[in-house]
mmCIF file of C-alpha atoms in Angstrom:
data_model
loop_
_atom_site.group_PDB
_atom_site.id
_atom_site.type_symbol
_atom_site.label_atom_id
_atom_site.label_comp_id
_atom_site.label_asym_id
_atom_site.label_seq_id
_atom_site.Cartn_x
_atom_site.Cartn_y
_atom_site.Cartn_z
ATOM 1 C CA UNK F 1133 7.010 35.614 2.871
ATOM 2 C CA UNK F 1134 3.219 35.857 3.176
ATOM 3 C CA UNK F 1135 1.448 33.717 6.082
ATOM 4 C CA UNK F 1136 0.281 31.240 3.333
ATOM 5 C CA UNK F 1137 3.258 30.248 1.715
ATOM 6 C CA UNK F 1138 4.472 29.690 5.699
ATOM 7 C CA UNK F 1139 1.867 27.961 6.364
ATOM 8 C CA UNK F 1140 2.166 25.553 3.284
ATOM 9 C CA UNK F 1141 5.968 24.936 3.900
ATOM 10 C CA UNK F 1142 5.142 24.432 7.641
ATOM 11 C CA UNK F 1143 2.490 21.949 6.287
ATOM 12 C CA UNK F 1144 5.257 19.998 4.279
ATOM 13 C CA UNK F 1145 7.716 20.022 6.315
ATOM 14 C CA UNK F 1146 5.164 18.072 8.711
ATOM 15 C CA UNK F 1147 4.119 15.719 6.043
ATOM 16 C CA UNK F 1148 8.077 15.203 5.679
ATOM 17 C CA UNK F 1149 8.897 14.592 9.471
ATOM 18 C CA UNK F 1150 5.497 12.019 9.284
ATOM 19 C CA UNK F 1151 6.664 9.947 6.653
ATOM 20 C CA UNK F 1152 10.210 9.610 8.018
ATOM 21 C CA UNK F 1153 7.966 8.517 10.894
ATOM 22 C CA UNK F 1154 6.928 5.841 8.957
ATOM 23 C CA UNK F 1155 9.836 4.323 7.537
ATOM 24 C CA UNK F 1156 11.453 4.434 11.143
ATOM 25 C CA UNK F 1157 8.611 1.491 11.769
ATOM 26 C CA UNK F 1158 9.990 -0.554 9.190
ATOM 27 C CA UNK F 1159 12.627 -2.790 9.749
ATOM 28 C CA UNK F 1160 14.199 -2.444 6.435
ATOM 29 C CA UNK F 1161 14.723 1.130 7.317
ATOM 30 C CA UNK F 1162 16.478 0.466 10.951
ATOM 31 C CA UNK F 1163 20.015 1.620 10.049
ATOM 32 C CA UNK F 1164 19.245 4.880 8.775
ATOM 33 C CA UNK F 1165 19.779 7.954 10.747
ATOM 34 C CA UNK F 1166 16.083 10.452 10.921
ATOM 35 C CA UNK F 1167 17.936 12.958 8.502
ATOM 36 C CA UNK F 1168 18.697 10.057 5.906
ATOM 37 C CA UNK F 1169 14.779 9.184 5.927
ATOM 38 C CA UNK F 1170 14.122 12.714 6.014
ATOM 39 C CA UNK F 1171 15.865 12.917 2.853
ATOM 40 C CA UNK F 1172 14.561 10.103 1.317
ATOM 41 C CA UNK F 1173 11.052 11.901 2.366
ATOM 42 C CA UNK F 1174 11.940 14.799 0.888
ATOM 43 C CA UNK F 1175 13.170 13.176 -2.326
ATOM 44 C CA UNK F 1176 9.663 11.148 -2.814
ATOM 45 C CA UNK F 1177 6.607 11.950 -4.218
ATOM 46 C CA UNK F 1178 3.588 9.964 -1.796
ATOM 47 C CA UNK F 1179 0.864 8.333 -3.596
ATOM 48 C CA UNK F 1180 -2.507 6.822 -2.075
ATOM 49 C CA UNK F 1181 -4.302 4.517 -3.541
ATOM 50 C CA UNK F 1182 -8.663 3.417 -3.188
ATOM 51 C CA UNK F 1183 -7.750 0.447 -5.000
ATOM 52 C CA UNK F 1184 -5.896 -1.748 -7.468
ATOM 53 C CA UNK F 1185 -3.542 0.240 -9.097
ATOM 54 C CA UNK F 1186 -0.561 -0.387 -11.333
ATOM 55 C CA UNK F 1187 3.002 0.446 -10.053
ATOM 56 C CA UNK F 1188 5.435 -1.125 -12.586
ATOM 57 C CA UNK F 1189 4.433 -3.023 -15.740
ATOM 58 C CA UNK F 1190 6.294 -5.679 -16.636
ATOM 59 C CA UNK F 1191 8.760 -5.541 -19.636
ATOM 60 C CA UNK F 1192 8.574 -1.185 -19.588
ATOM 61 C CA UNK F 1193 11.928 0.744 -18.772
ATOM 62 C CA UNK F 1194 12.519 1.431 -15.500
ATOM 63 C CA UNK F 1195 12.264 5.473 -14.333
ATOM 64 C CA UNK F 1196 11.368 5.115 -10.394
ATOM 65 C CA UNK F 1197 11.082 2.753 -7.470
ATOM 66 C CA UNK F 1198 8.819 2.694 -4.714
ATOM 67 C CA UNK F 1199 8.381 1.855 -0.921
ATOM 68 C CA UNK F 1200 5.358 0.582 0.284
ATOM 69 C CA UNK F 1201 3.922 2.344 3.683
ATOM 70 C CA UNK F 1202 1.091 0.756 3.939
ATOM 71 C CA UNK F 1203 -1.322 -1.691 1.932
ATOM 72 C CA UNK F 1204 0.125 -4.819 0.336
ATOM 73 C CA UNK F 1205 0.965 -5.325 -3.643
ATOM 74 C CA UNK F 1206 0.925 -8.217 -5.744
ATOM 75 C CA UNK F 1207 3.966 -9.284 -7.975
ATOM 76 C CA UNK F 1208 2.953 -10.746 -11.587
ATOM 77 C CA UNK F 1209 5.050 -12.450 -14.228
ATOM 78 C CA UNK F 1210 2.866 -12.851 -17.108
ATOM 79 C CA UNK F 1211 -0.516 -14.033 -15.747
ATOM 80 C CA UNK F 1212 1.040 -15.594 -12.708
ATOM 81 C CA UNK F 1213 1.294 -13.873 -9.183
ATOM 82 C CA UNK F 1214 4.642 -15.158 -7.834
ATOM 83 C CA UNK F 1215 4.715 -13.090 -4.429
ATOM 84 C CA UNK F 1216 2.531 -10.522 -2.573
ATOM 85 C CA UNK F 1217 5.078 -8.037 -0.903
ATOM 86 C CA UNK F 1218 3.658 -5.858 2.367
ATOM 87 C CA UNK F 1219 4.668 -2.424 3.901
ATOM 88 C CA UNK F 1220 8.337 -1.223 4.221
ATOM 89 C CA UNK F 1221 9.212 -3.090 1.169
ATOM 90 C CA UNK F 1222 11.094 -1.239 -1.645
ATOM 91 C CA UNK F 1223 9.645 -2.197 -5.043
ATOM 92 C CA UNK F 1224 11.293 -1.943 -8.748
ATOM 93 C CA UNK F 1225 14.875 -0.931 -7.753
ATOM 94 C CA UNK F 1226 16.431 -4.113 -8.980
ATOM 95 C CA UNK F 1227 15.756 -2.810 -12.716
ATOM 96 C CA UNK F 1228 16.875 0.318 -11.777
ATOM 97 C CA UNK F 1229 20.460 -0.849 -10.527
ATOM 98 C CA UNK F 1230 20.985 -2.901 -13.582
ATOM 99 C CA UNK F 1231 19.411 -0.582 -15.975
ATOM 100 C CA UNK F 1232 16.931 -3.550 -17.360
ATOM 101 C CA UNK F 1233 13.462 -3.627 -18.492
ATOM 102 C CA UNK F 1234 11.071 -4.527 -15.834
ATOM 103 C CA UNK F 1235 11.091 -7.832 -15.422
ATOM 104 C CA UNK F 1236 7.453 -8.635 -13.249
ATOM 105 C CA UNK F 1237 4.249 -6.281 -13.130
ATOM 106 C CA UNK F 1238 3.451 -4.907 -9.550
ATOM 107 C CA UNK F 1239 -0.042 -3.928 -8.229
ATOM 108 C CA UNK F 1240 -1.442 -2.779 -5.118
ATOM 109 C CA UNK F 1241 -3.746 -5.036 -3.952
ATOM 110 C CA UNK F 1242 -6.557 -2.467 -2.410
ATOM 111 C CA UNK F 1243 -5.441 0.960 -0.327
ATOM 112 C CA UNK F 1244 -2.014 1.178 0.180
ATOM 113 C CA UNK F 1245 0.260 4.497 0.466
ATOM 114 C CA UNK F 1246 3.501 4.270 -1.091
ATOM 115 C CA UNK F 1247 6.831 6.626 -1.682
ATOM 116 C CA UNK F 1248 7.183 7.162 -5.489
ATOM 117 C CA UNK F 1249 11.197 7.821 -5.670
ATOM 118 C CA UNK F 1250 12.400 8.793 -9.298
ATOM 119 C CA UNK F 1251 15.839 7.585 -10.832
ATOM 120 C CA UNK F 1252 17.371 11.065 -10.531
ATOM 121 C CA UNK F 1253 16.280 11.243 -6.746
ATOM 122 C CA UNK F 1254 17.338 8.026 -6.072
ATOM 123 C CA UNK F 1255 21.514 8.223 -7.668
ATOM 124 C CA UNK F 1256 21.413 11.228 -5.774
ATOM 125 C CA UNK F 1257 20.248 9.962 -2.305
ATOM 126 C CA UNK F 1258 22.523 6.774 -3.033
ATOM 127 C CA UNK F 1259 25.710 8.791 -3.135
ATOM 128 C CA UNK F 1260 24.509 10.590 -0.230
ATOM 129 C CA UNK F 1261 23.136 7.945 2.124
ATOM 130 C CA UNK F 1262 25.827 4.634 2.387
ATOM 131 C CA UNK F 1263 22.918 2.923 4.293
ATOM 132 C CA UNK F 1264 20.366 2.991 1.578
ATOM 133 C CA UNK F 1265 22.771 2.165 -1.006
ATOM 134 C CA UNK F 1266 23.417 -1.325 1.296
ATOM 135 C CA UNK F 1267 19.664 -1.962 1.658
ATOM 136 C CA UNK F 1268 19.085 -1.104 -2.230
ATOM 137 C CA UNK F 1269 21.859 -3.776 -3.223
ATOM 138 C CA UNK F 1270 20.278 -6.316 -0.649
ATOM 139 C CA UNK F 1271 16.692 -5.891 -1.588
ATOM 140 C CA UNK F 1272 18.008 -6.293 -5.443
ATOM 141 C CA UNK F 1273 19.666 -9.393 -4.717
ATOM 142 C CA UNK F 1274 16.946 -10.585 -2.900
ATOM 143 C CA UNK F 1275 14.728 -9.842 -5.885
ATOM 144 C CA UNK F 1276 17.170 -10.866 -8.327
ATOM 145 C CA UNK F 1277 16.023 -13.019 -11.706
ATOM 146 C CA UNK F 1278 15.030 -16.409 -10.790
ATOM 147 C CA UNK F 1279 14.162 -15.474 -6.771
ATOM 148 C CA UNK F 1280 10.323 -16.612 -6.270
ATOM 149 C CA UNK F 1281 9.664 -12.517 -5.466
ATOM 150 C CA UNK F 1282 10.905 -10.377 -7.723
ATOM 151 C CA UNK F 1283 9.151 -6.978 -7.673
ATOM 152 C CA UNK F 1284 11.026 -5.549 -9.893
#
């Protein structure tokens, strides 16, 4: 292996151990051991953002969900913005779960960094990780249809 391609996995395995980091900041995250958000880390793509920037669209099918590092995103049903959700929240898993159309539009609200987690990754670290299977069901039923915050 060349000192480059060392170098690079060196490189990612630090932006891995940072972002596990991270999520051990965030209550939500509190049960997890550092190899579970290690994995998670590993399994996500990060994202940064300047500005404004669409997430989930409302009514679209659901491929990915997303936790919020840092930055703060706005939750839309039609026109209306029904909640503004903040760092260490996870974002559009309730549609995954159920296998439902989106059912609000989410938007960062200015900068923000957040985990981009596809479906694939996501059964796979749920079978893997009995902790972030608990927390996905409880932040779906907190965002369940009907709940004032549903950034799904």
């Amino acid at each position: 292996m060349s000192d480059r391609v060392k170098e690079a996995a060196a490189a990612k395995e630090d932006e891995i151990k940072a972002v596990a980091r991270r999520l051990r900041e965030f209550d939500t995250f509190g049960k997890f051991s550092d190899n579970d958000l290690q994995r998670i880390a590993r399994a996500a793509h990060r994202i940064s953002t300047a500005g404004p920037w669409p997430l989930i669209l409302e009514q679209t099918p659901s491929h990915a969900c997303y936790i919020l590092l840092s930055g703060e995103a706005g939750v839309y049903v039609g026109q209306d913005r029904v909640a503004v959700v903040g760092p260490g929240e996870v974002i559009g898993e309730s549609a995954l779960l159920r296998g439902k159309l989106r059912n609000a539009t989410v938007t960062t609200t200015g900068k923000a960094e957040v985990l981009h987690v596809e479906r694939a990754a996501l059964d796979g670290l749920l079978n893997e990780i009995p902790a972030l299977r608990e927390t996905m069901d409880a932040t779906a039923a907190r965002h369940a249809p009907g709940k004032a915050a549903d950034p799904s």
